[in-house]
C-alpha cells in the first residue's frame, strides 16, 4: 500500500498585458486598447472517495497547471490557465517542505488550493491618464509558484483491530465484513491495512485491520510507522490477543507500549480486549487464567473465535456501545444535492502585494513586484516608454 509520497507542483504563470492602440476608421483619437493577460492555473488537491491509496503517485510526481493567455487588442483579456486537479483518497494530509500540515482532506469533494496561479499582467489601457493618453507600457504576467509537498494517507475508520502478528486480525475482519484479506497460518500475512464495512444490529461502521505490530514499531521497525499512523484516526480499538501465545499478557502490554511511544494520545483510545482462538481446546481451558493475568486491563474482556464466530456477537455489542460514547470523526459530509451547501475549499494565505521596504547591510531595499513586472516589459530603446515608466 502506497500511503506516503513526495510530489512537486507548479502553478501556471499569468499572461502578459498587451500594448495596443485603436486604429479604426472614423476614430482619429482611438487611444490605448491593450487587454489584460489571463490568470495562471491553480494546482488543486481534491478528496475523492473512489481513491483508496496513493499508488497513482508512484510514477507521476510532477504536476503543472496551465499558463494564462496574453492580452490582445480591442481590450481582449487573455484566456485563464487551466487548473490541474490532483485527486487523493479521503484521509490524506498535505505537508509542506518543513513537515507542517497545511491541509487535511477528510471528505470527498473537499479541495485545497495548493499553488495559486500567477496574476495576469495589465494591458496598456490600465495606464492611460490625462497626461499619458497613449501609454506604451504594460505589465508582464506574474510567474507561477513551485512547491514540494508530501502526501500522507491516514485511513479514516471507526474501529481498528490491533495485535501481534498471527493473532487472527484478518480472520476477524473477514468474518465481520466482505473484506477478503489473505489469511494464512504464518506471521505477517497481512502487509497493508484492510478496510471493511461492519453491519451489526442495525448499526454500520468502518473497521480497519492493522497489520501485525512488533517490538520497536514506534521506531519504524517492521514498517511500524506505516501501520501506526492509520490508528490515529480510529475511535475505538479492538485489541486481539493470540490465545496460543506463550505470554498473552506480555503481548498485550508490548503493543500498548509501542502505541504510547509512537503517540501518547493513542493510550487514551478506548480498547476492547479479545482473546482469540477459543475454538482450540487448549485456549478454552486457559482462557480464564489469561483473563486473571490481565488484571485491571481486562474490564472490557471477551473470549472469541474469529473462525467459528463464538463470542464475536457479544464483543461487537460492546464495540457498538463504546462507539456511541465516542465523538464522531470530523468527516464534514457533503449534502446530497449539489448547491445545497458549498464544498469546503481551503485556500493558502494570499500573496503579499504592494510595496515593502527592508534593510540589508545598512542598505534600504524597496520591493514592488507590480512595478518590477512593468519593468520587464519596457522597451528601453524607446524614449517615450522610458519617460512613462520613470
Tab-separated table of C-alpha atoms in Angstrom:
chain	number	residue	atom	x	y	z
A	1	UNK	CA	0.000	0.000	0.000
A	2	UNK	CA	1.426	3.363	-1.047
A	3	UNK	CA	0.451	5.812	1.713
A	4	UNK	CA	3.252	8.409	1.661
A	5	UNK	CA	4.659	10.170	-1.409
A	6	UNK	CA	6.576	13.305	-2.371
A	7	UNK	CA	5.260	15.407	-5.258
A	8	UNK	CA	6.274	18.641	-6.972
A	9	UNK	CA	3.630	21.107	-8.108
A	10	UNK	CA	3.875	24.251	-10.236
A	11	UNK	CA	1.064	26.723	-10.780
A	12	UNK	CA	0.633	28.494	-14.099
A	13	UNK	CA	2.123	31.906	-14.862
A	14	UNK	CA	-0.155	34.800	-15.707
A	15	UNK	CA	-0.341	36.079	-19.270
A	16	UNK	CA	1.268	39.364	-20.349
A	17	UNK	CA	-0.772	42.512	-20.790
A	18	UNK	CA	-0.952	43.864	-24.343
A	19	UNK	CA	0.359	47.151	-25.729
A	20	UNK	CA	-2.093	48.126	-28.424
A	21	UNK	CA	-3.981	51.137	-29.786
A	22	UNK	CA	-7.243	51.544	-31.664
A	23	UNK	CA	-6.748	52.001	-35.392
A	24	UNK	CA	-10.208	52.316	-36.864
A	25	UNK	CA	-11.897	54.375	-39.490
A	26	UNK	CA	-13.609	57.468	-38.083
A	27	UNK	CA	-11.820	57.077	-34.731
A	28	UNK	CA	-8.998	59.612	-35.052
A	29	UNK	CA	-8.202	59.640	-31.326
A	30	UNK	CA	-8.568	55.921	-30.677
A	31	UNK	CA	-6.345	55.660	-27.631
A	32	UNK	CA	-4.997	52.502	-25.985
A	33	UNK	CA	-6.930	49.218	-26.097
A	34	UNK	CA	-4.470	46.561	-24.871
A	35	UNK	CA	-6.217	43.869	-22.820
A	36	UNK	CA	-5.025	42.212	-19.619
A	37	UNK	CA	-3.326	38.831	-19.500
A	38	UNK	CA	-5.225	35.820	-18.197
A	39	UNK	CA	-4.551	34.332	-14.760
A	40	UNK	CA	-2.372	31.257	-14.411
A	41	UNK	CA	-3.969	27.955	-13.479
A	42	UNK	CA	-4.114	26.732	-9.877
A	43	UNK	CA	-2.969	23.339	-8.624
A	44	UNK	CA	-5.820	21.883	-6.559
A	45	UNK	CA	-5.729	18.813	-4.312
A	46	UNK	CA	-9.188	17.246	-4.093
A	47	UNK	CA	-10.560	14.409	-1.967
A	48	UNK	CA	-12.148	11.545	-3.909
A	49	UNK	CA	-13.898	8.587	-2.261
A	50	UNK	CA	-13.089	6.437	-5.302
A	51	UNK	CA	-9.364	6.598	-4.475
A	52	UNK	CA	-8.028	4.203	-1.838
A	53	UNK	CA	-4.240	4.587	-1.945
A	54	UNK	CA	-1.581	6.949	-3.272
A	55	UNK	CA	-0.318	4.388	-5.775
A	56	UNK	CA	-1.089	6.744	-8.689
A	57	UNK	CA	1.774	8.939	-7.475
A	58	UNK	CA	4.399	6.207	-7.647
A	59	UNK	CA	5.472	7.212	-11.153
A	60	UNK	CA	3.719	10.558	-11.710
A	61	UNK	CA	5.149	13.080	-9.247
A	62	UNK	CA	5.198	16.389	-11.147
A	63	UNK	CA	2.034	18.410	-11.699
A	64	UNK	CA	1.955	21.640	-13.707
A	65	UNK	CA	-1.026	23.938	-14.253
A	66	UNK	CA	-1.616	25.840	-17.488
A	67	UNK	CA	-0.299	29.344	-18.163
A	68	UNK	CA	-2.627	32.259	-18.769
A	69	UNK	CA	-3.005	33.635	-22.279
A	70	UNK	CA	-1.652	37.048	-23.266
A	71	UNK	CA	-3.967	40.016	-23.644
A	72	UNK	CA	-4.678	41.351	-27.119
A	73	UNK	CA	-6.121	44.357	-28.920
A	74	UNK	CA	-9.687	45.598	-28.515
A	75	UNK	CA	-9.320	45.198	-24.729
A	76	UNK	CA	-9.498	41.423	-25.035
A	77	UNK	CA	-8.367	39.610	-21.925
A	78	UNK	CA	-6.172	36.545	-22.203
A	79	UNK	CA	-7.617	33.114	-21.517
A	80	UNK	CA	-7.267	31.839	-17.954
A	81	UNK	CA	-4.829	28.977	-17.455
A	82	UNK	CA	-6.277	25.506	-16.935
A	83	UNK	CA	-6.327	24.272	-13.345
A	84	UNK	CA	-4.658	20.968	-12.504
A	85	UNK	CA	-6.706	18.836	-10.111
A	86	UNK	CA	-4.903	16.144	-8.114
A	87	UNK	CA	-7.312	13.528	-6.745
A	88	UNK	CA	-6.354	11.924	-3.440
A	89	UNK	CA	-8.072	9.475	-1.059
A	90	UNK	CA	-10.150	10.814	1.802
A	91	UNK	CA	-7.899	10.983	4.864
A	92	UNK	CA	-4.891	12.447	3.057
A	93	UNK	CA	-2.759	15.023	4.841
A	94	UNK	CA	-0.774	17.571	2.829
A	95	UNK	CA	2.552	18.683	4.328
A	96	UNK	CA	4.981	21.361	3.202
A	97	UNK	CA	8.759	21.001	2.931
A	98	UNK	CA	9.137	21.784	6.634
A	99	UNK	CA	6.818	18.932	7.612
A	100	UNK	CA	3.946	21.187	8.730
A	101	UNK	CA	0.428	20.011	7.883
A	102	UNK	CA	-1.125	22.598	5.557
A	103	UNK	CA	-4.307	20.687	4.703
A	104	UNK	CA	-6.228	17.650	5.905
A	105	UNK	CA	-8.629	16.227	3.314
A	106	UNK	CA	-11.313	14.413	5.325
A	107	UNK	CA	-14.314	14.393	2.988
A	108	UNK	CA	-14.893	13.557	-0.654
A	109	UNK	CA	-15.114	16.732	-2.722
A	110	UNK	CA	-13.057	18.845	-0.331
A	111	UNK	CA	-10.473	20.964	-2.131
A	112	UNK	CA	-7.182	22.569	-1.155
A	113	UNK	CA	-5.622	25.136	-3.478
A	114	UNK	CA	-2.001	24.078	-3.078
A	115	UNK	CA	-0.465	26.513	-5.577
A	116	UNK	CA	-2.141	29.706	-6.770
A	117	UNK	CA	-1.663	30.720	-10.385
A	118	UNK	CA	0.092	33.983	-11.215
A	119	UNK	CA	-1.968	37.106	-11.846
A	120	UNK	CA	-2.287	38.317	-15.402
A	121	UNK	CA	-0.428	41.498	-16.340
A	122	UNK	CA	-2.295	44.735	-17.015
A	123	UNK	CA	-2.616	45.934	-20.592
A	124	UNK	CA	-1.662	49.479	-21.556
A	125	UNK	CA	-5.267	50.653	-21.297
A	126	UNK	CA	-4.875	50.468	-17.489
A	127	UNK	CA	-2.091	53.066	-17.548
A	128	UNK	CA	-3.836	55.794	-19.532
A	129	UNK	CA	-4.348	59.130	-17.821
A	130	UNK	CA	-4.879	62.788	-18.656
A	131	UNK	CA	-1.123	63.250	-19.023
A	132	UNK	CA	-0.418	59.907	-20.703
A	133	UNK	CA	-3.198	59.360	-23.186
A	134	UNK	CA	-1.397	56.638	-25.122
A	135	UNK	CA	0.808	54.615	-22.756
A	136	UNK	CA	3.319	52.292	-24.355
A	137	UNK	CA	3.889	50.316	-21.186
A	138	UNK	CA	2.182	47.162	-19.947
A	139	UNK	CA	2.719	44.605	-17.240
A	140	UNK	CA	4.105	41.092	-17.631
A	141	UNK	CA	2.237	38.202	-16.067
A	142	UNK	CA	3.142	37.051	-12.575
A	143	UNK	CA	5.180	33.862	-12.508
A	144	UNK	CA	3.636	30.721	-11.094
A	145	UNK	CA	4.898	29.210	-7.846
A	146	UNK	CA	6.628	25.878	-7.299
A	147	UNK	CA	6.282	23.722	-4.192
A	148	UNK	CA	7.439	20.340	-2.946
A	149	UNK	CA	4.748	18.603	-0.903
A	150	UNK	CA	4.374	15.334	0.959
A	151	UNK	CA	1.066	13.496	0.778
A	152	UNK	CA	0.414	11.110	3.647
A	153	UNK	CA	-2.653	8.889	3.847
A	154	UNK	CA	-4.184	8.140	7.231
A	155	UNK	CA	-7.188	5.884	6.774
A	156	UNK	CA	-10.417	7.089	8.367
A	157	UNK	CA	-12.086	4.208	10.211
A	158	UNK	CA	-14.261	3.928	13.307
A	159	UNK	CA	-12.703	0.757	14.704
A	160	UNK	CA	-9.135	-0.500	14.386
A	161	UNK	CA	-8.071	-4.105	15.006
A	162	UNK	CA	-4.590	-4.293	16.510
A	163	UNK	CA	-2.367	-7.044	17.841
A	164	UNK	CA	0.808	-9.016	17.302
A	165	UNK	CA	1.341	-10.882	14.019
A	166	UNK	CA	-0.788	-14.023	13.560
A	167	UNK	CA	-3.299	-13.042	16.263
A	168	UNK	CA	-6.201	-13.592	13.840
A	169	UNK	CA	-6.979	-9.993	12.860
A	170	UNK	CA	-7.534	-10.796	9.181
A	171	UNK	CA	-9.767	-13.741	10.088
A	172	UNK	CA	-11.871	-11.455	12.279
A	173	UNK	CA	-12.387	-8.749	9.652
A	174	UNK	CA	-13.188	-11.475	7.093
A	175	UNK	CA	-15.826	-12.884	9.459
A	176	UNK	CA	-17.405	-9.476	10.109
A	177	UNK	CA	-17.198	-7.843	6.669
A	178	UNK	CA	-16.976	-8.564	2.958
A	179	UNK	CA	-13.240	-7.796	3.033
A	180	UNK	CA	-11.114	-10.746	1.981
A	181	UNK	CA	-7.513	-10.217	3.090
A	182	UNK	CA	-5.031	-13.045	2.740
A	183	UNK	CA	-5.323	-15.458	5.682
A	184	UNK	CA	-2.603	-17.999	6.486
A	185	UNK	CA	-1.021	-19.717	9.481
A	186	UNK	CA	2.205	-17.712	9.452
A	187	UNK	CA	3.069	-14.210	10.749
A	188	UNK	CA	2.903	-11.058	8.598
A	189	UNK	CA	0.313	-12.478	6.196
A	190	UNK	CA	-1.234	-9.001	6.052
A	191	UNK	CA	1.255	-6.345	4.972
A	192	UNK	CA	-1.114	-3.409	4.404
A	193	UNK	CA	-4.239	-2.094	6.174
A	194	UNK	CA	-7.565	-3.598	5.061
A	195	UNK	CA	-10.862	-1.708	5.343
A	196	UNK	CA	-14.285	-3.310	5.736
A	197	UNK	CA	-17.848	-2.168	6.469
A	198	UNK	CA	-19.446	-3.829	9.503
A	199	UNK	CA	-23.225	-4.076	9.924
A	200	UNK	CA	-24.296	-5.109	13.430
A	201	UNK	CA	-27.740	-4.734	15.000
A	202	UNK	CA	-28.864	-2.008	12.583
A	203	UNK	CA	-25.623	-0.095	13.076
A	204	UNK	CA	-22.878	0.189	10.495
A	205	UNK	CA	-19.321	1.437	10.821
A	206	UNK	CA	-15.923	1.121	9.150
A	207	UNK	CA	-13.337	-1.269	10.564
A	208	UNK	CA	-9.654	-1.465	9.611
A	209	UNK	CA	-7.321	-4.423	10.039
A	210	UNK	CA	-3.928	-3.010	11.035
A	211	UNK	CA	-1.052	-5.356	10.072
A	212	UNK	CA	0.759	-7.030	12.953
A	213	UNK	CA	2.904	-4.827	15.177
A	214	UNK	CA	6.183	-5.909	16.731
A	215	UNK	CA	8.525	-4.525	19.367
A	216	UNK	CA	10.232	-1.388	18.050
A	217	UNK	CA	7.324	-0.489	15.756
A	218	UNK	CA	7.383	3.111	17.042
A	219	UNK	CA	10.912	3.383	15.605
A	220	UNK	CA	9.760	2.124	12.213
A	221	UNK	CA	10.832	-1.499	12.725
A	222	UNK	CA	8.661	-3.891	10.726
A	223	UNK	CA	7.082	-0.973	8.807
A	224	UNK	CA	5.789	0.230	12.173
A	225	UNK	CA	5.377	3.896	11.209
A	226	UNK	CA	3.417	2.967	8.100
A	227	UNK	CA	0.988	0.900	10.182
A	228	UNK	CA	0.751	3.016	13.334
A	229	UNK	CA	-0.285	6.203	11.516
A	230	UNK	CA	-3.545	4.511	10.472
A	231	UNK	CA	-4.513	4.017	14.126
A	232	UNK	CA	-4.512	7.766	14.825
A	233	UNK	CA	-7.914	8.408	13.219
A	234	UNK	CA	-9.768	5.444	14.728
A	235	UNK	CA	-12.265	5.957	17.550
A	236	UNK	CA	-12.133	2.538	19.212
A	237	UNK	CA	-9.521	-0.234	19.180
A	238	UNK	CA	-10.177	-3.969	19.314
A	239	UNK	CA	-7.000	-5.446	20.778
A	240	UNK	CA	-6.814	-9.043	19.585
A	241	UNK	CA	-4.560	-11.360	21.597
A	242	UNK	CA	-3.413	-14.748	20.330
A	243	UNK	CA	-4.725	-17.304	22.820
A	244	UNK	CA	-2.000	-19.777	21.815
A	245	UNK	CA	0.798	-17.341	22.688
A	246	UNK	CA	3.229	-18.302	25.446
A	247	UNK	CA	2.703	-14.887	27.062
A	248	UNK	CA	-0.654	-13.295	26.065
A	249	UNK	CA	-0.399	-10.657	28.792
A	250	UNK	CA	3.110	-9.724	27.643
A	251	UNK	CA	1.930	-9.384	24.027
A	252	UNK	CA	-0.863	-7.081	25.175
A	253	UNK	CA	1.474	-4.864	27.191
A	254	UNK	CA	4.087	-4.787	24.418
A	255	UNK	CA	1.643	-3.494	21.795
A	256	UNK	CA	0.257	-0.840	24.137
A	257	UNK	CA	3.785	0.314	24.913
A	258	UNK	CA	4.500	0.727	21.184
A	259	UNK	CA	1.305	2.781	20.755
A	260	UNK	CA	2.267	5.118	23.580
A	261	UNK	CA	5.837	5.558	22.343
A	262	UNK	CA	4.584	6.429	18.853
A	263	UNK	CA	1.927	8.890	20.042
A	264	UNK	CA	0.954	9.394	23.686
A	265	UNK	CA	-2.632	10.254	22.718
A	266	UNK	CA	-3.152	6.684	21.458
A	267	UNK	CA	-3.087	5.338	25.020
A	268	UNK	CA	-6.335	7.233	25.684
A	269	UNK	CA	-8.270	5.478	22.924
A	270	UNK	CA	-10.797	3.021	24.364
A	271	UNK	CA	-9.745	-0.599	23.863
A	272	UNK	CA	-11.773	-3.785	23.849
A	273	UNK	CA	-9.613	-6.795	24.679
A	274	UNK	CA	-10.368	-10.100	22.952
A	275	UNK	CA	-8.600	-13.437	23.412
A	276	UNK	CA	-8.838	-15.223	20.063
A	277	UNK	CA	-8.770	-18.908	19.015
A	278	UNK	CA	-11.107	-20.218	21.718
A	279	UNK	CA	-12.132	-22.877	19.184
A	280	UNK	CA	-8.914	-24.613	20.242
A	281	UNK	CA	-9.343	-26.682	23.408
A	282	UNK	CA	-6.039	-25.538	24.915
A	283	UNK	CA	-7.139	-21.900	24.658
A	284	UNK	CA	-10.576	-22.617	26.130
A	285	UNK	CA	-9.001	-24.283	29.154
A	286	UNK	CA	-6.562	-21.420	29.831
A	287	UNK	CA	-8.867	-18.503	28.899
A	288	UNK	CA	-9.829	-17.622	32.466
A	289	UNK	CA	-6.200	-17.770	33.582
A	290	UNK	CA	-5.351	-15.318	30.799
A	291	UNK	CA	-8.163	-13.032	31.992
A	292	UNK	CA	-6.739	-13.072	35.512
A	293	UNK	CA	-3.215	-12.333	34.229
A	294	UNK	CA	-4.505	-9.187	32.502
A	295	UNK	CA	-5.566	-7.696	35.835
A	296	UNK	CA	-7.318	-4.334	35.636
A	297	UNK	CA	-6.860	-4.228	31.849
A	298	UNK	CA	-9.487	-6.959	31.472
A	299	UNK	CA	-12.539	-4.843	32.287
A	300	UNK	CA	-13.567	-4.971	28.600
A	301	UNK	CA	-12.638	-8.602	28.046
A	302	UNK	CA	-14.018	-11.125	25.563
A	303	UNK	CA	-13.135	-14.679	24.612
A	304	UNK	CA	-13.803	-15.256	20.927
A	305	UNK	CA	-13.099	-17.359	17.886
A	306	UNK	CA	-12.674	-15.476	14.610
A	307	UNK	CA	-13.136	-18.812	12.801
A	308	UNK	CA	-16.341	-20.174	14.383
A	309	UNK	CA	-17.736	-16.797	15.454
A	310	UNK	CA	-18.090	-17.813	19.097
A	311	UNK	CA	-18.270	-14.724	21.323
A	312	UNK	CA	-17.926	-12.320	18.386
A	313	UNK	CA	-21.518	-11.040	18.519
A	314	UNK	CA	-21.222	-10.212	22.229
A	315	UNK	CA	-17.937	-8.422	21.575
A	316	UNK	CA	-19.500	-6.398	18.752
A	317	UNK	CA	-22.352	-5.383	21.062
A	318	UNK	CA	-19.778	-3.737	23.293
A	319	UNK	CA	-17.979	-2.195	20.298
A	320	UNK	CA	-21.239	-0.546	19.213
A	321	UNK	CA	-21.882	0.652	22.768
A	322	UNK	CA	-18.395	2.152	23.166
A	323	UNK	CA	-18.599	3.759	19.703
A	324	UNK	CA	-21.823	5.507	20.689
A	325	UNK	CA	-19.976	7.115	23.607
A	326	UNK	CA	-17.125	8.464	21.449
A	327	UNK	CA	-17.180	11.740	19.498
A	328	UNK	CA	-17.830	11.295	15.800
A	329	UNK	CA	-14.905	11.831	13.455
A	330	UNK	CA	-14.993	15.157	11.633
A	331	UNK	CA	-15.862	13.916	8.145
A	332	UNK	CA	-17.782	17.091	7.226
A	333	UNK	CA	-20.234	15.210	4.999
A	334	UNK	CA	-21.369	16.985	1.873
A	335	UNK	CA	-25.082	17.489	1.080
A	336	UNK	CA	-26.925	15.043	-1.165
A	337	UNK	CA	-27.817	17.708	-3.732
A	338	UNK	CA	-25.105	19.906	-5.268
A	339	UNK	CA	-25.559	23.557	-4.476
A	340	UNK	CA	-27.276	22.946	-1.142
A	341	UNK	CA	-24.061	23.872	0.621
A	342	UNK	CA	-20.650	24.986	-0.586
A	343	UNK	CA	-17.954	22.336	-0.879
A	344	UNK	CA	-15.120	23.105	1.575
A	345	UNK	CA	-12.276	24.844	-0.246
A	346	UNK	CA	-9.074	25.509	1.676
A	347	UNK	CA	-7.033	28.392	0.322
A	348	UNK	CA	-3.437	29.351	1.148
A	349	UNK	CA	-2.593	32.742	2.587
A	350	UNK	CA	-2.810	35.480	-0.076
A	351	UNK	CA	0.485	36.605	-1.505
A	352	UNK	CA	1.891	39.924	-0.380
A	353	UNK	CA	1.047	42.829	-2.652
A	354	UNK	CA	2.141	46.454	-2.794
A	355	UNK	CA	5.466	47.925	-1.710
A	356	UNK	CA	7.753	46.611	1.019
A	357	UNK	CA	10.912	48.133	2.488
A	358	UNK	CA	13.589	46.250	4.410
A	359	UNK	CA	17.201	46.839	5.368
A	360	UNK	CA	20.176	44.663	4.434
A	361	UNK	CA	23.778	45.502	5.395
A	362	UNK	CA	22.881	49.139	6.006
A	363	UNK	CA	21.094	49.472	2.660
A	364	UNK	CA	17.350	50.025	2.345
A	365	UNK	CA	15.781	47.772	-0.269
A	366	UNK	CA	12.405	48.671	-1.744
A	367	UNK	CA	10.453	45.830	-3.355
A	368	UNK	CA	7.368	46.338	-5.502
A	369	UNK	CA	6.510	43.205	-7.517
A	370	UNK	CA	3.905	45.025	-9.597
A	371	UNK	CA	6.407	47.661	-10.699
A	372	UNK	CA	9.032	45.005	-11.412
A	373	UNK	CA	6.614	43.291	-13.767
A	374	UNK	CA	6.134	46.564	-15.671
A	375	UNK	CA	9.916	46.969	-15.917
A	376	UNK	CA	10.169	43.564	-17.582
A	377	UNK	CA	8.038	44.802	-20.494
A	378	UNK	CA	9.747	48.160	-21.052
A	379	UNK	CA	11.485	48.763	-24.359
A	380	UNK	CA	14.439	50.736	-23.037
A	381	UNK	CA	15.348	51.804	-26.581
A	382	UNK	CA	12.033	53.693	-26.722
A	383	UNK	CA	12.421	57.183	-25.204
A	384	UNK	CA	8.648	57.562	-24.651
A	385	UNK	CA	8.413	54.224	-22.829
A	386	UNK	CA	11.274	55.215	-20.545
A	387	UNK	CA	9.629	58.559	-19.780
A	388	UNK	CA	6.270	56.964	-18.967
A	389	UNK	CA	7.860	54.349	-16.753
A	390	UNK	CA	10.074	56.723	-14.777
